[in-house]
mmCIF file of C-alpha atoms in Angstrom:
data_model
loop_
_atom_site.group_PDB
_atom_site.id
_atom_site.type_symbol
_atom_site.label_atom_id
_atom_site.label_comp_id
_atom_site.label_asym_id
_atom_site.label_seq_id
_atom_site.Cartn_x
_atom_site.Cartn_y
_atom_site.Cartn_z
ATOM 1 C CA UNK A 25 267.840 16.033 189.281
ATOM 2 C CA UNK A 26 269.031 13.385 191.761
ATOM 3 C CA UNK A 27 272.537 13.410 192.327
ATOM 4 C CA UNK A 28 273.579 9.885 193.184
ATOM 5 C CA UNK A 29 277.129 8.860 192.757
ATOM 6 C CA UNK A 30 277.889 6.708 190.146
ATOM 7 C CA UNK A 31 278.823 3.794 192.185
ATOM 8 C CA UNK A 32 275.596 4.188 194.105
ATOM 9 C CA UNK A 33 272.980 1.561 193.279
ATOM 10 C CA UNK A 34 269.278 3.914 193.230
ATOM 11 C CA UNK A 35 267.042 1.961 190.791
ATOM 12 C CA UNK A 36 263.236 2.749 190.323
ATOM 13 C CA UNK A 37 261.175 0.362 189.039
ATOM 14 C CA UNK A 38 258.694 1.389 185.887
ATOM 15 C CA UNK A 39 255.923 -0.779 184.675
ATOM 16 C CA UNK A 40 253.293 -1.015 182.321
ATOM 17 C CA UNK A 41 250.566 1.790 183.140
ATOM 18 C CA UNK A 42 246.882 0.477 184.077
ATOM 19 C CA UNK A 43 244.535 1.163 181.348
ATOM 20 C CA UNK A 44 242.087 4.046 182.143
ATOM 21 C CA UNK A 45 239.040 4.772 180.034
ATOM 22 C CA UNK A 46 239.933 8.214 179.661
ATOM 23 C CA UNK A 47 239.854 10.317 175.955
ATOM 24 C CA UNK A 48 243.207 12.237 174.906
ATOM 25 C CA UNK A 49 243.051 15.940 175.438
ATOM 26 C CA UNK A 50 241.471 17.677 172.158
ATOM 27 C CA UNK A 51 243.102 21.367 170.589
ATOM 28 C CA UNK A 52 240.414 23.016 172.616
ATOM 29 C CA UNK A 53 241.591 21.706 175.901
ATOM 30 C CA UNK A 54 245.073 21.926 175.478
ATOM 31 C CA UNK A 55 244.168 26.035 174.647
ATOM 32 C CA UNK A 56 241.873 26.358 178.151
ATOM 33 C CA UNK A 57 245.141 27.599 180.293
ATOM 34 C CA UNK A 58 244.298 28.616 184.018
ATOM 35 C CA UNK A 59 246.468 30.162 186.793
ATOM 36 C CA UNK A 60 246.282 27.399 188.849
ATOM 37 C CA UNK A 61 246.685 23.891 186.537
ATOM 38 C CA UNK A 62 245.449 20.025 187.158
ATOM 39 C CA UNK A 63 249.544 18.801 187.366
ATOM 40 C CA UNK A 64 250.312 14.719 186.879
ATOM 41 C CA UNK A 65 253.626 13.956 188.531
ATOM 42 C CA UNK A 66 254.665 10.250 187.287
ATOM 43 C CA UNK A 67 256.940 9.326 189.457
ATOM 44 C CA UNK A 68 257.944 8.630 193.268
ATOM 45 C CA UNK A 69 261.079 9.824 193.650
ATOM 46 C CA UNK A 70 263.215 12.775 194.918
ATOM 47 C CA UNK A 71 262.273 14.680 191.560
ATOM 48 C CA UNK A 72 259.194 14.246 192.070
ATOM 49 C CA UNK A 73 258.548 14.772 195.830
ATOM 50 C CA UNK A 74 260.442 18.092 195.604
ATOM 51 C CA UNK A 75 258.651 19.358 192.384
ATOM 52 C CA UNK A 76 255.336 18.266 193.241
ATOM 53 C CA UNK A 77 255.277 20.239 196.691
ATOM 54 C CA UNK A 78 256.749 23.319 195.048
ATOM 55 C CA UNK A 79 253.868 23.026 193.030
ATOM 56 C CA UNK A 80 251.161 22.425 195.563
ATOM 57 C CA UNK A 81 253.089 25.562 197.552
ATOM 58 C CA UNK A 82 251.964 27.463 194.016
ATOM 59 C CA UNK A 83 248.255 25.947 194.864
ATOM 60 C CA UNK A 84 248.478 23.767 191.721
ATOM 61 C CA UNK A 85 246.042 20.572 192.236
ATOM 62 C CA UNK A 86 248.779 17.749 191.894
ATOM 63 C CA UNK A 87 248.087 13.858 191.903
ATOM 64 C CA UNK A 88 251.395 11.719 192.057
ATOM 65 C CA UNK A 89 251.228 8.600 190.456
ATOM 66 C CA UNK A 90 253.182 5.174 190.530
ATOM 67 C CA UNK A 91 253.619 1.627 189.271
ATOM 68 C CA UNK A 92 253.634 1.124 193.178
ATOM 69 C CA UNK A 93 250.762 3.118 194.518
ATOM 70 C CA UNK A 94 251.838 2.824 198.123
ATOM 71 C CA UNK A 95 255.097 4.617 197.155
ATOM 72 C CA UNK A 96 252.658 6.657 195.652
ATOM 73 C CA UNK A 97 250.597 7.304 198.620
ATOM 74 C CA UNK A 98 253.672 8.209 200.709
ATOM 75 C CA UNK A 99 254.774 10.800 197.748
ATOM 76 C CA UNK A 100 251.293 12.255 197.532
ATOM 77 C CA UNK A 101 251.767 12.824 201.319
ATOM 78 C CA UNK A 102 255.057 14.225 201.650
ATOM 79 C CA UNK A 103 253.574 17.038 198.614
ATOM 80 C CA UNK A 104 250.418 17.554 199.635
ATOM 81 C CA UNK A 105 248.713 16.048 196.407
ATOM 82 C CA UNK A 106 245.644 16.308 195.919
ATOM 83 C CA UNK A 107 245.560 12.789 195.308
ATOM 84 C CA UNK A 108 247.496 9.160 193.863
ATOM 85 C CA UNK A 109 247.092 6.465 191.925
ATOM 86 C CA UNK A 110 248.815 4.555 189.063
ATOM 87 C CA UNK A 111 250.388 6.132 186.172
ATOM 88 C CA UNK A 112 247.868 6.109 183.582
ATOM 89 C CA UNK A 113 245.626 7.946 186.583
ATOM 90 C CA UNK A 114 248.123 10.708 187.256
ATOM 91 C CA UNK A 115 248.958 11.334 183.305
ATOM 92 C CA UNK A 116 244.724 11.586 182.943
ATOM 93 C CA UNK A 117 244.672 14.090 185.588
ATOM 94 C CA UNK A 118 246.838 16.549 184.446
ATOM 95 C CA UNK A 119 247.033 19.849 182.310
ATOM 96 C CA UNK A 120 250.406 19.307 182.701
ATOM 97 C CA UNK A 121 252.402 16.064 183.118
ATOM 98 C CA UNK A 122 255.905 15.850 184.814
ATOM 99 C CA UNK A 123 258.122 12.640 184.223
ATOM 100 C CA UNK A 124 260.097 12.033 186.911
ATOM 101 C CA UNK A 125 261.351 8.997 186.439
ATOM 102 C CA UNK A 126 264.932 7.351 185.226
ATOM 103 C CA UNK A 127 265.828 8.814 182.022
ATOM 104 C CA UNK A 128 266.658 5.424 180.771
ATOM 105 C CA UNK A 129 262.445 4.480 181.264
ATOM 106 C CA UNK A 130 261.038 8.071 180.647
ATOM 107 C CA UNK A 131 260.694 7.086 176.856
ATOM 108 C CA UNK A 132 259.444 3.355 176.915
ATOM 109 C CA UNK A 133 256.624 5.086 179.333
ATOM 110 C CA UNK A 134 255.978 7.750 177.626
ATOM 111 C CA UNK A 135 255.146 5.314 174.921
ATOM 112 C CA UNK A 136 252.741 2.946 176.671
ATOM 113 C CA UNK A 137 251.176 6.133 178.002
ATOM 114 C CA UNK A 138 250.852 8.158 174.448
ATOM 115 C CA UNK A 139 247.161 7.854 174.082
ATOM 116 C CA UNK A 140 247.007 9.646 176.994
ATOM 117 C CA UNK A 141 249.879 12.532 176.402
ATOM 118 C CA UNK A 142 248.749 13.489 173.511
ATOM 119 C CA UNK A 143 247.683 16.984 173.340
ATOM 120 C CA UNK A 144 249.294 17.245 177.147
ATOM 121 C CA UNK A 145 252.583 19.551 178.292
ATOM 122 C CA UNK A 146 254.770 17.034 179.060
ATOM 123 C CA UNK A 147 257.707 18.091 181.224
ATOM 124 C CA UNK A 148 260.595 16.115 181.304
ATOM 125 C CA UNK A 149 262.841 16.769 183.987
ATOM 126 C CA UNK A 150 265.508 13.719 183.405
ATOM 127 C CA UNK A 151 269.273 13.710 183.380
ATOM 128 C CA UNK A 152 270.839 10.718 181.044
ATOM 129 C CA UNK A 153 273.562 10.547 183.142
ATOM 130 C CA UNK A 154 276.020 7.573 183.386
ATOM 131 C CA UNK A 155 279.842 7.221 184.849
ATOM 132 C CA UNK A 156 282.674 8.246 182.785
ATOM 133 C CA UNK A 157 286.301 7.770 182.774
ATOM 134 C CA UNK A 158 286.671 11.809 183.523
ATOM 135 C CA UNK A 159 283.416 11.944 185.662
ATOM 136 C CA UNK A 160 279.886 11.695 184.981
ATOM 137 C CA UNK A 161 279.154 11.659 180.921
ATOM 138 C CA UNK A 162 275.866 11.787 178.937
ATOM 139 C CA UNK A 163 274.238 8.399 178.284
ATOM 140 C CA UNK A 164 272.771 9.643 175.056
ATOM 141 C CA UNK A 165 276.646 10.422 174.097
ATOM 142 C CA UNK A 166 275.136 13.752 173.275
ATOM 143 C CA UNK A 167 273.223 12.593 169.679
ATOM 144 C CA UNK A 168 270.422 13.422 170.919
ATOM 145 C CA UNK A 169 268.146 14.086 174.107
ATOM 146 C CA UNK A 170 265.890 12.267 176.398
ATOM 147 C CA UNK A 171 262.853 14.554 175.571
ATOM 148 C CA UNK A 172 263.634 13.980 172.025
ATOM 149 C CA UNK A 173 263.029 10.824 172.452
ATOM 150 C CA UNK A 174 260.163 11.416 174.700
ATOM 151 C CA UNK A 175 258.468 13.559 171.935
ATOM 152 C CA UNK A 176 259.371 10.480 169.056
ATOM 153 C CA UNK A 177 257.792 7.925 171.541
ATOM 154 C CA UNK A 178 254.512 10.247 172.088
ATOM 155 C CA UNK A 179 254.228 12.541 168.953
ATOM 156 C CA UNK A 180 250.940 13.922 170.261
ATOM 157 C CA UNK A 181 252.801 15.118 173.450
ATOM 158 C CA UNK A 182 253.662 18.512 173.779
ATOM 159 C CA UNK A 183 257.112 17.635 175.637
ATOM 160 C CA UNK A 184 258.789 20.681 177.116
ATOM 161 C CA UNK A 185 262.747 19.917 178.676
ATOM 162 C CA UNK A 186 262.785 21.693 181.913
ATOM 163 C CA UNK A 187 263.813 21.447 186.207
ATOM 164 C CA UNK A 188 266.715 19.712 185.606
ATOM 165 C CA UNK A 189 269.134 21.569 185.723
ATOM 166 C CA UNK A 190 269.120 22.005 189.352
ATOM 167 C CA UNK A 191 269.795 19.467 192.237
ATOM 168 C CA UNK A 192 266.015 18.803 193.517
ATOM 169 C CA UNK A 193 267.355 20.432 196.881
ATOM 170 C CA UNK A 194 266.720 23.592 195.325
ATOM 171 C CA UNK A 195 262.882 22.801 194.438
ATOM 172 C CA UNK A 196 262.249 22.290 198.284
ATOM 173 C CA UNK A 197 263.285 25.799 198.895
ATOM 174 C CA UNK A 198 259.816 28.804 198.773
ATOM 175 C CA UNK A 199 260.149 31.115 196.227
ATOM 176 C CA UNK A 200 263.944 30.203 195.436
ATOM 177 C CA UNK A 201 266.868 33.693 194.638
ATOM 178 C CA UNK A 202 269.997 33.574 194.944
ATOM 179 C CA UNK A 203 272.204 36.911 195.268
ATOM 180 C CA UNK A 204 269.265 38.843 195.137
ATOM 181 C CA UNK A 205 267.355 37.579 192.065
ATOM 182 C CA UNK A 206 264.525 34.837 191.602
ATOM 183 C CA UNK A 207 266.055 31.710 189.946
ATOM 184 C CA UNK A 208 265.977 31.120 186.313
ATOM 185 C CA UNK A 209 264.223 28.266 185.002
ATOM 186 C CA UNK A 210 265.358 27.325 181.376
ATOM 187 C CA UNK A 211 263.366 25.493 179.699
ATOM 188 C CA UNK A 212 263.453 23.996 175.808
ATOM 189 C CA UNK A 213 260.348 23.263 173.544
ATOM 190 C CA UNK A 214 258.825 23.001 170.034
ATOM 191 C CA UNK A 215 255.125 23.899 170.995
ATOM 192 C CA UNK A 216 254.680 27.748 171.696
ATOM 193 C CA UNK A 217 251.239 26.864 174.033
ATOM 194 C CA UNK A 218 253.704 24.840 176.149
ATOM 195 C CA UNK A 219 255.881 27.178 176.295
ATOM 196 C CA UNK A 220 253.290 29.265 177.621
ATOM 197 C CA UNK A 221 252.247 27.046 180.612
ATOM 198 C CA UNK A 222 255.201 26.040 181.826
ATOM 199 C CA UNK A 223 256.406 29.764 181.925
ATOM 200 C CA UNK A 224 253.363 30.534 184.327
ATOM 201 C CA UNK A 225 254.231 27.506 186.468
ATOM 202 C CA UNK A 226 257.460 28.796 186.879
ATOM 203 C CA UNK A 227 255.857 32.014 187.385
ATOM 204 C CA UNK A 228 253.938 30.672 190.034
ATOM 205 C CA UNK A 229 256.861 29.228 191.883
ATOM 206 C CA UNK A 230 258.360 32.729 192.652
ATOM 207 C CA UNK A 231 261.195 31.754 189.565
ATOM 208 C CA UNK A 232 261.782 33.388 186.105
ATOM 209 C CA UNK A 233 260.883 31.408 182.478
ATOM 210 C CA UNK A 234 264.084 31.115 180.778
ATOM 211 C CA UNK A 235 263.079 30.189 177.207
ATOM 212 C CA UNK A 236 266.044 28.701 175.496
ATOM 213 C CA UNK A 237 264.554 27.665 172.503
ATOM 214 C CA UNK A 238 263.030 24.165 170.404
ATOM 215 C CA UNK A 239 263.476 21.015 171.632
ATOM 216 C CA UNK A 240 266.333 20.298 169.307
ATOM 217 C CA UNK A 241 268.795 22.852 172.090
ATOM 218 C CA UNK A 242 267.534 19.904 174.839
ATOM 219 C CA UNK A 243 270.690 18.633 174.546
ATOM 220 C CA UNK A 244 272.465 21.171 175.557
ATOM 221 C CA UNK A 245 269.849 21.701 179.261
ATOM 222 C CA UNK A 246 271.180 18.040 179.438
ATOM 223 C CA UNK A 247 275.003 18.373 178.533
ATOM 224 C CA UNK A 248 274.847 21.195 181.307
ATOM 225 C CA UNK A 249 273.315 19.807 183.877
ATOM 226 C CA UNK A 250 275.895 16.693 183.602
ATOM 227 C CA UNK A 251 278.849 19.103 183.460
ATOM 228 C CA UNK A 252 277.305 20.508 186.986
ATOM 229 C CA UNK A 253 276.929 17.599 188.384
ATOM 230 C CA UNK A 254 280.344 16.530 187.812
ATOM 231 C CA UNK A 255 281.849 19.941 189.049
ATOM 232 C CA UNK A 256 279.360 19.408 192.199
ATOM 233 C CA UNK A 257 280.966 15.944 193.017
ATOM 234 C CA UNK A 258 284.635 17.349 192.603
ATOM 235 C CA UNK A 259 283.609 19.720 195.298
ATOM 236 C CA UNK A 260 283.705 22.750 192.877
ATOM 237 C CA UNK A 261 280.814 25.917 192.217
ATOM 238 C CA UNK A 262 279.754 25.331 189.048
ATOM 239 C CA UNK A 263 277.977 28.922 189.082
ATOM 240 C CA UNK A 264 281.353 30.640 189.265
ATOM 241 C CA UNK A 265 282.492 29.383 185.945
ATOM 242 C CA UNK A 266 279.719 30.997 184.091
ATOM 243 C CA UNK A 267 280.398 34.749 185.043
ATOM 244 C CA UNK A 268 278.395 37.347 183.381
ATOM 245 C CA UNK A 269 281.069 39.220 181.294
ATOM 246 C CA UNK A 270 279.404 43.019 182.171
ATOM 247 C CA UNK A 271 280.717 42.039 185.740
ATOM 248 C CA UNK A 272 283.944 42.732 183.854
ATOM 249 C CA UNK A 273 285.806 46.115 184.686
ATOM 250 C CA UNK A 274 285.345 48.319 181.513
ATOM 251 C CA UNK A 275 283.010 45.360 180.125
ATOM 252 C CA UNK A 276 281.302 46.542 176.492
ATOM 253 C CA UNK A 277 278.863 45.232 174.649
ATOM 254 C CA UNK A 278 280.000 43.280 171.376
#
């Protein structure tokens, strides 16, 4: 999740995807999970540089892609990649496909890429995110989600909501804990078999799946991650607002 201020001007630039030769993934394919997964990172950015060497650090084979490929060269080299290309290259590659781009693009790509997602995890790691008269607000105004719309561009896509939650700092760090216990990764999807291979990617990162149910509750990883940006900016923890109540003297269950 990239934190710029709202008065900041960071724009990436998304295209049309080349057009690659390459059949979608069938039932069977989708169903052939490994340890170590073939990962398509669409995308250039801070998201995506931070995520895609966590995920080479997990010895996933990664190939970063771009509507600039020497942007995507430079990315594949800061991660460790595997390899780079365009976009319709990296979203061919991968088991699993990460879109790391604007939220604002994520679903007019997803849709020139669909052919290609379907039958594919997609993660979508976005934050709608626009200024607000309090502090940052929700672009979607909170009727729906960015992965929502993901999954309505590309039905075949298995789109899972995850990563963004947390500033991409925290991606750069090995095997992330914090007061003594691995971070929790929640995560939001309709399709139990992606549920299952994003789990053991966040397995293999040293982090804990946090299921938090179907893609409908993306919302809610979005509201979240908005209200923590804003508390971040104000110069505030966001983590101490959420105590757990057992760390309450004489705490009891309900």
């Amino acid at each position: 999740m990239h934190h710029a201020r709202p008065d900041a001007h960071h724009v990436v630039c998304v295209g049309a995807p080349s057009v690659l030769p390459v059949t979608p993934r069938t039932t069977r394919d989708t169903d052939d999970r490994s340890k170590h997964m073939r990962i398509g990172i669409l995308g250039t950015g801070a998201m995506a540089t931070a995520l895609g060497a966590a995920w080479v650090r997990a010895g996933h084979d990664v190939r970063v892609g771009g509507r600039d490929t020497e942007a995507a060269s430079r990315t594949a080299l800061l991660t460790g990649a595997s390899g780079h290309g365009g976009l319709a290259e990296a979203a061919a590659h991968g088991d699993v496909v990460l879109l790391a781009v604007p939220a604002g693009a994520a679903p007019q790509l997803a849709r020139d890429l669909a052919p290609l997602l379907a039958g594919r995890t997609v993660i979508d790691c976005t934050v709608p995110l626009v200024p607000g008269e309090d502090g940052p607000a929700l672009a979607t105004d909170g009727a729906t989600s960015v992965a929502r719309l993901i999954a309505d561009a590309a039905p075949g896509a298995h789109v899972v909501k995850a990563f963004g939650v947390c500033h991409e700092s925290i991606w750069t760090l090995d095997r992330p804990a914090f007061e003594g216990s691995p971070l929790a990764v929640p995560f939001c999807t309709d399709q139990p078999g992606a549920a299952m291979r994003v789990a053991e990617i966040v397995t293999s990162m040293g982090c804990t799946p946090l299921p938090c149910g179907g893609l409908d509750r993306a919302v809610l990883l979005e509201a979240t991650a908005v209200f923590a940006v804003g508390v971040w900016w104000s110069g505030a923890e966001a983590r101490f607002a959420f105590p757990a109540p057992a760390l309450a003297p004489g705490a009891v269950d309900d």
